[in-house]
């Protein structure tokens, strides 16, 4: 791996970077104002946890808000339920997990659009249920198939759609993981492409559906203050940090064959990293944005195991379904190098894990410190690290810019100050869509902006192979900690932003 510890330019003089901007005449190919066709949504895994917590409440809100067109939802799963029993399950899910109120009239309107067919009915039963739903929509409609199923069941579901003759005029949404290595990702993509065209496939990453993740694009490319400094000349390093307090619960058996890297880094953290690192797209349209994200993945150097820390929380091997000699990581921290003109010499640090001290989702951009300081050594300047721009990917979509400023009073003492913003502080906070709501709506539109492509996934697995073939041993870390101690050597001479020394300000009033 190339040494990325020192930039390869002279601090005394830095030539301004030339950046290619989109054409002023560039126009998106897809317009959000275009009316959507009516949809039949086939929800596989309709009785599962994701469906109950996110998908069914989200679909109910989209229909209630008139953001979605007229829909009919056909649920299917292994459970032998009637349509009425499925409607009861959906009603309870909305009451338990929905974030918005739904009165009786709105529920009755939505309930009429729900039907259910057990998987035991086979492809013929599914075809009949979908045809019946389509007949209620009239001659103009599309199909959206949502695969809320375990990874090992994905190919079987695709085969069912093929056998049921439901691939035409449809799109399919798939949940992670998209393979476990390069070979399995290629096999999966080949199988998918035997039934669906790539334009019909939507590989979902709910992190990219969050308001804060999309705000990165607005922040970067719409502001003359930040866009010119978004490069190696001004940015020292980047951290993408997603610790979780949750354990594995009922996912232990699945997780044993997956681990933190496959479960979170390839499918979530690196997708967010692409938004941070991508070049300006030629237009705000799906293909142009996907192209720039894929260029980031192609520019990544192979993951060097020497720059990776794998951890396992104490007690993991005692969990039901976990091997007593398990080497599966429940924590991982790594350094990623993007070997292109904009980012040469800038390390990207990624960290995620289970049973950690706090649950957070942040992106932190550390700017280079001033090359010389006129302030005396006891002034406080430099004592609290570099200036940071921080994005919090929580639902309230917070952004913070930290900087040194003068402490009130006599003398010249400096301290870290910050400017903070949250969508909760605006009068449009009620317009925020939950991530799955936005992504389902985008899939209905055929908008791939926030989804992953086959080429992008295969590029990431290709660069992951050195780590997958020769992973460093796991290090045990205490539960409710920030991971193994080796993470500090990984990022030295810098420091992890989490835990924060100063908490986010709470909204006043």
Coordinates of N, CA, C and O in Angstrom, one line a residue, residues 359-440:
X359 N -24.3 5.0 20.4 CA -24.8 4.8 19.0 C -24.8 6.1 18.3 O -25.5 7.0 18.6
X360 N -23.9 6.3 17.3 CA -23.8 7.5 16.6 C -23.6 7.2 15.1 O -23.2 6.1 14.7
X361 N -23.8 8.2 14.3 CA -23.5 8.1 12.8 C -23.0 9.5 12.3 O -23.8 10.4 12.0
X362 N -21.7 9.6 12.3 CA -21.1 10.9 12.0 C -20.1 10.8 10.8 O -19.5 9.7 10.6
X363 N -20.0 11.9 10.1 CA -18.9 12.1 9.1 C -18.2 13.3 9.6 O -18.8 14.4 9.8
X364 N -16.9 13.2 9.7 CA -16.1 14.3 10.3 C -15.0 14.7 9.3 O -14.2 13.8 9.0
X365 N -15.0 15.9 8.8 CA -13.9 16.4 7.9 C -13.0 17.2 8.7 O -13.3 18.3 9.3
X366 N -11.7 16.8 8.8 CA -10.7 17.5 9.6 C -9.9 18.4 8.6 O -9.2 17.9 7.7
X367 N -9.9 19.7 8.8 CA -9.1 20.6 7.9 C -7.7 20.7 8.4 O -7.4 20.6 9.6
X368 N -6.8 21.0 7.5 CA -5.4 21.2 7.9 C -5.3 22.5 8.8 O -6.0 23.5 8.6
X369 N -4.3 22.4 9.7 CA -4.1 23.5 10.6 C -3.3 24.6 9.9 O -2.6 24.3 8.9
X370 N -3.4 25.8 10.4 CA -2.6 26.9 9.8 C -1.1 26.5 9.8 O -0.6 26.0 10.8
X371 N -0.4 26.8 8.7 CA 1.1 26.4 8.7 C 1.9 27.1 9.7 O 2.9 26.6 10.2
X372 N 1.5 28.3 10.1 CA 2.3 29.1 11.1 C 1.3 29.8 12.0 O 0.2 30.2 11.6
X373 N 1.7 30.0 13.2 CA 0.8 30.7 14.2 C 1.5 31.9 14.8 O 2.6 31.8 15.3
X374 N 0.8 33.1 14.8 CA 1.4 34.3 15.4 C 1.0 34.3 16.9 O 1.5 35.1 17.7
X375 N 0.2 33.3 17.3 CA -0.2 33.3 18.7 C 0.8 32.6 19.6 O 1.4 31.6 19.2
X376 N 1.0 33.1 20.9 CA 1.9 32.4 21.8 C 1.5 31.0 22.1 O 0.3 30.6 22.0
X377 N 2.4 30.2 22.7 CA 2.2 28.8 23.0 C 1.1 28.6 24.0 O 0.5 27.6 24.1
X378 N 0.9 29.6 24.9 CA -0.1 29.5 25.9 C -1.4 30.1 25.6 O -2.3 30.3 26.4
X379 N -1.6 30.4 24.3 CA -2.9 31.0 23.8 C -4.0 30.0 23.7 O -5.2 30.4 23.7
X380 N -3.7 28.8 23.6 CA -4.7 27.7 23.4 C -4.9 27.3 22.0 O -5.6 26.3 21.7
X381 N -4.3 28.0 21.0 CA -4.5 27.6 19.6 C -3.8 26.3 19.4 O -2.7 26.0 19.8
X382 N -4.4 25.4 18.7 CA -3.9 24.1 18.4 C -4.1 23.1 19.5 O -3.8 21.9 19.3
X383 N -4.5 23.5 20.6 CA -4.6 22.6 21.8 C -5.8 21.7 21.7 O -5.8 20.7 22.4
X384 N -6.8 22.0 20.9 CA -8.0 21.2 20.8 C -8.1 20.6 19.4 O -9.3 20.4 18.9
X385 N -7.0 20.4 18.7 CA -7.1 19.8 17.4 C -7.5 20.7 16.3 O -7.8 21.9 16.5
X386 N -7.6 20.1 15.1 CA -7.9 20.9 13.9 C -9.4 21.3 13.8 O -10.2 20.8 14.6
X387 N -9.7 22.2 12.9 CA -11.1 22.6 12.7 C -11.8 21.4 12.0 O -11.2 20.7 11.2
X388 N -13.0 21.2 12.4 CA -13.8 20.1 11.8 C -15.1 20.5 11.3 O -15.8 21.4 11.9
X389 N -15.5 19.9 10.2 CA -16.9 20.0 9.7 C -17.5 18.6 10.0 O -17.0 17.6 9.5
X390 N -18.6 18.6 10.7 CA -19.2 17.3 11.1 C -20.6 17.2 10.7 O -21.4 18.1 10.9
X391 N -21.0 16.1 10.0 CA -22.3 15.8 9.6 C -22.8 14.6 10.5 O -22.2 13.6 10.7
X392 N -24.0 14.8 11.2 CA -24.6 13.8 12.0 C -25.7 13.2 11.1 O -26.6 13.9 10.7
X393 N -25.7 11.9 10.9 CA -26.6 11.2 10.0 C -27.9 10.8 10.7 O -28.7 10.0 10.2
X394 N -28.1 11.3 11.9 CA -29.3 11.1 12.7 C -30.5 11.7 11.9 O -30.3 12.5 11.0
X395 N -31.7 11.4 12.4 CA -32.9 11.9 11.7 C -33.0 13.4 11.7 O -33.6 14.0 10.8
X396 N -32.4 14.1 12.7 CA -32.6 15.6 12.7 C -31.5 16.2 11.9 O -31.4 17.5 11.8
X397 N -30.6 15.5 11.2 CA -29.7 16.0 10.2 C -28.9 17.2 10.6 O -29.1 18.3 10.1
X398 N -28.0 17.0 11.6 CA -27.3 18.1 12.1 C -25.9 18.3 11.4 O -25.3 17.3 11.0
X399 N -25.5 19.5 11.4 CA -24.2 19.9 10.8 C -23.5 20.8 11.8 O -24.1 21.8 12.3
X400 N -22.2 20.6 12.0 CA -21.5 21.5 12.9 C -20.1 21.9 12.3 O -19.4 21.0 11.7
X401 N -19.7 23.1 12.4 CA -18.4 23.6 12.0 C -17.7 24.2 13.2 O -18.2 25.1 13.8
X402 N -16.6 23.5 13.6 CA -15.8 24.0 14.7 C -14.6 24.8 14.3 O -14.1 24.6 13.2
X403 N -14.2 25.8 15.1 CA -13.1 26.7 14.7 C -12.6 27.4 16.0 O -13.3 27.4 17.0
X404 N -11.4 27.9 15.9 CA -10.9 28.6 17.1 C -11.4 30.1 17.1 O -11.5 30.7 16.0
X405 N -11.7 30.6 18.2 CA -12.2 32.0 18.4 C -11.6 32.5 19.7 O -11.2 31.8 20.6
X406 N -11.7 33.8 19.9 CA -11.2 34.4 21.1 C -12.1 34.2 22.3 O -13.3 34.4 22.1
X407 N -11.6 33.8 23.4 CA -12.3 33.7 24.6 C -12.6 35.1 25.1 O -11.7 36.0 25.2
X408 N -13.8 35.5 25.5 CA -14.1 36.8 26.0 C -13.3 37.1 27.3 O -13.0 36.2 28.1
X409 N -12.8 38.4 27.4 CA -12.0 38.8 28.5 C -10.7 39.3 28.1 O -10.4 39.5 26.9
X410 N -9.9 39.7 29.0 CA -8.6 40.3 28.7 C -7.6 39.3 28.1 O -7.8 38.1 28.3
X411 N -6.6 39.8 27.4 CA -5.6 38.9 26.8 C -6.1 38.2 25.6 O -7.3 38.4 25.1
X412 N -5.3 37.4 25.0 CA -5.6 36.7 23.8 C -5.6 35.2 24.0 O -4.6 34.5 23.8
X413 N -6.7 34.7 24.6 CA -6.9 33.3 24.9 C -7.9 32.7 23.9 O -9.0 33.3 23.7
X414 N -7.6 31.6 23.2 CA -8.4 31.1 22.2 C -9.1 29.8 22.7 O -8.5 29.1 23.5
X415 N -10.3 29.5 22.2 CA -10.9 28.2 22.5 C -11.8 27.8 21.3 O -12.0 28.6 20.4
X416 N -12.1 26.5 21.3 CA -12.9 26.0 20.2 C -14.4 26.4 20.3 O -15.0 26.2 21.4
X417 N -14.9 27.0 19.3 CA -16.3 27.4 19.1 C -16.9 26.6 18.0 O -16.2 25.9 17.3
X418 N -18.2 26.7 17.9 CA -18.9 25.9 16.8 C -20.1 26.6 16.3 O -20.8 27.3 17.1
X419 N -20.4 26.5 15.1 CA -21.7 26.9 14.5 C -22.4 25.6 14.1 O -21.9 24.7 13.5
X420 N -23.7 25.5 14.5 CA -24.4 24.3 14.3 C -25.8 24.5 13.7 O -26.4 25.6 13.9
X421 N -26.2 23.5 12.9 CA -27.5 23.6 12.2 C -28.2 22.3 12.4 O -27.6 21.2 12.3
X422 N -29.5 22.3 12.4 CA -30.3 21.1 12.4 C -31.6 21.3 11.7 O -32.2 22.4 11.7
X423 N -32.0 20.3 10.9 CA -33.3 20.5 10.2 C -34.5 20.7 11.2 O -35.5 21.2 10.8
X424 N -34.3 20.2 12.4 CA -35.4 20.4 13.4 C -35.6 21.9 13.7 O -36.6 22.3 14.3
X425 N -34.6 22.7 13.4 CA -34.7 24.2 13.7 C -35.3 25.0 12.5 O -35.4 26.2 12.6
X426 N -35.8 24.3 11.5 CA -36.4 24.9 10.3 C -37.9 24.7 10.4 O -38.4 23.8 11.1
X427 N -38.6 25.5 9.6 CA -40.1 25.3 9.5 C -40.5 24.3 8.5 O -41.7 24.1 8.2
X428 N -39.5 23.5 8.0 CA -39.8 22.4 7.1 C -39.4 21.1 7.7 O -39.3 20.1 6.9
X429 N -39.2 21.0 9.0 CA -38.8 19.8 9.6 C -39.9 18.7 9.4 O -39.6 17.5 9.3
X430 N -41.2 19.1 9.3 CA -42.2 18.1 9.1 C -42.2 17.5 7.7 O -42.9 16.5 7.5
X431 N -41.4 18.0 6.8 CA -41.3 17.5 5.4 C -40.3 16.4 5.3 O -40.2 15.8 4.2
X432 N -39.5 16.1 6.3 CA -38.5 15.1 6.2 C -39.1 13.7 6.1 O -39.9 13.3 6.8
X433 N -38.6 13.0 5.1 CA -39.0 11.6 4.9 C -38.1 10.7 5.6 O -36.9 10.9 5.6
X434 N -38.7 9.6 6.2 CA -37.8 8.5 6.7 C -37.1 7.9 5.5 O -37.6 7.9 4.4
X435 N -35.9 7.3 5.8 CA -35.0 6.8 4.7 C -35.7 5.9 3.8 O -35.6 6.0 2.6
X436 N -36.4 4.9 4.4 CA -37.1 3.9 3.5 C -38.2 4.5 2.7 O -38.5 4.0 1.6
X437 N -38.9 5.5 3.3 CA -40.0 6.1 2.5 C -39.4 6.8 1.3 O -39.9 6.6 0.2
X438 N -38.3 7.5 1.5 CA -37.7 8.2 0.3 C -37.2 7.2 -0.7 O -37.4 7.4 -1.9
X439 N -36.5 6.1 -0.3 CA -35.9 5.2 -1.2 C -37.0 4.4 -2.0 O -36.8 4.1 -3.2
X440 N -38.1 4.0 -1.3 CA -39.2 3.4 -2.0 C -39.8 4.3 -3.1 O -40.0 3.9 -4.2

